[in-house]
């Protein structure tokens, strides 16, 4: 079974600085998708960025970028120019798009990392 | 506005009193799913549905039931709630199997905070 591990329960960053959140995963599949979700205090789950495993290029979305190391099964999120609104819980998630049965569509989540942004 | 709605948003109940958490989406999505979120465990899938009348267990289905009689609705039923079901629950939906990845984002509801005393 696939597992996702976020080893940093909490992280903090100064406003305008850069922070990197770590995520590792375990899978025997070669084709899969990885995601970072943001959960602010409102509890809403917001998709931040996604990466397709077969793509070599790291995904970027404005101030958010990933460092995807397929061989190492590592998928870290870098937030540049951190803003107060970035404070939230961040979840890393895995999905196998080709799985049938009970695995189709399922997102496997990590434990989450609470990010605090200091003014 | 395209959205997933859940009701109630907050619920405090007692052990053994049957309850239903409703989930509805207005995007004509085929795939719907329920997750529970617990501290230190992230989100775990409870049940999912590929389409109307097609449901199956996720990773933590014990103590829960679901039904999918209409495409837009996917209620979560706790027939005899217990304190270990105290959690934050999320419903999610997406277009479904066969959809190109870039179009198959999962949309989450706002969450339901359930406390079982």
mmCIF file of C-alpha atoms in Angstrom, chain B residues 47-93:
data_model
loop_
_atom_site.group_PDB
_atom_site.id
_atom_site.type_symbol
_atom_site.label_atom_id
_atom_site.label_comp_id
_atom_site.label_asym_id
_atom_site.label_seq_id
_atom_site.Cartn_x
_atom_site.Cartn_y
_atom_site.Cartn_z
ATOM 1 C CA UNK B 47 -16.093 5.226 1.512
ATOM 2 C CA UNK B 48 -16.248 6.206 -2.094
ATOM 3 C CA UNK B 49 -18.706 6.029 -4.982
ATOM 4 C CA UNK B 50 -17.882 5.719 -8.664
ATOM 5 C CA UNK B 51 -21.436 6.545 -9.741
ATOM 6 C CA UNK B 52 -25.083 6.157 -8.776
ATOM 7 C CA UNK B 53 -25.680 2.909 -6.872
ATOM 8 C CA UNK B 54 -21.941 2.073 -6.978
ATOM 9 C CA UNK B 55 -20.219 2.408 -3.609
ATOM 10 C CA UNK B 56 -17.301 0.696 -1.927
ATOM 11 C CA UNK B 57 -15.179 0.762 1.195
ATOM 12 C CA UNK B 58 -12.109 2.894 1.664
ATOM 13 C CA UNK B 59 -9.468 2.432 4.334
ATOM 14 C CA UNK B 60 -11.565 3.039 7.465
ATOM 15 C CA UNK B 61 -15.184 2.012 6.739
ATOM 16 C CA UNK B 62 -16.045 0.418 10.097
ATOM 17 C CA UNK B 63 -19.033 2.039 11.762
ATOM 18 C CA UNK B 64 -20.151 3.946 8.651
ATOM 19 C CA UNK B 65 -22.639 3.452 5.848
ATOM 20 C CA UNK B 66 -23.223 5.369 2.649
ATOM 21 C CA UNK B 67 -25.726 5.448 -0.168
ATOM 22 C CA UNK B 68 -25.744 6.957 -3.650
ATOM 23 C CA UNK B 69 -29.290 7.069 -4.961
ATOM 24 C CA UNK B 70 -28.811 10.317 -6.848
ATOM 25 C CA UNK B 71 -25.732 11.550 -8.653
ATOM 26 C CA UNK B 72 -25.484 14.769 -6.660
ATOM 27 C CA UNK B 73 -25.900 13.349 -3.131
ATOM 28 C CA UNK B 74 -23.697 11.063 -1.080
ATOM 29 C CA UNK B 75 -24.785 10.947 2.582
ATOM 30 C CA UNK B 76 -22.641 9.457 5.322
ATOM 31 C CA UNK B 77 -24.583 7.497 7.921
ATOM 32 C CA UNK B 78 -23.456 6.617 11.417
ATOM 33 C CA UNK B 79 -25.992 4.086 12.687
ATOM 34 C CA UNK B 80 -24.588 3.879 16.214
ATOM 35 C CA UNK B 81 -21.934 6.550 16.713
ATOM 36 C CA UNK B 82 -19.161 5.973 19.207
ATOM 37 C CA UNK B 83 -16.637 8.412 20.718
ATOM 38 C CA UNK B 84 -13.871 7.118 18.422
ATOM 39 C CA UNK B 85 -15.826 8.574 15.521
ATOM 40 C CA UNK B 86 -15.275 12.072 16.848
ATOM 41 C CA UNK B 87 -13.492 13.674 13.933
ATOM 42 C CA UNK B 88 -13.544 16.211 11.112
ATOM 43 C CA UNK B 89 -15.289 14.793 8.057
ATOM 44 C CA UNK B 90 -14.834 15.856 4.454
ATOM 45 C CA UNK B 91 -16.804 14.994 1.370
ATOM 46 C CA UNK B 92 -15.043 15.289 -1.985
ATOM 47 C CA UNK B 93 -16.088 14.899 -5.611
#
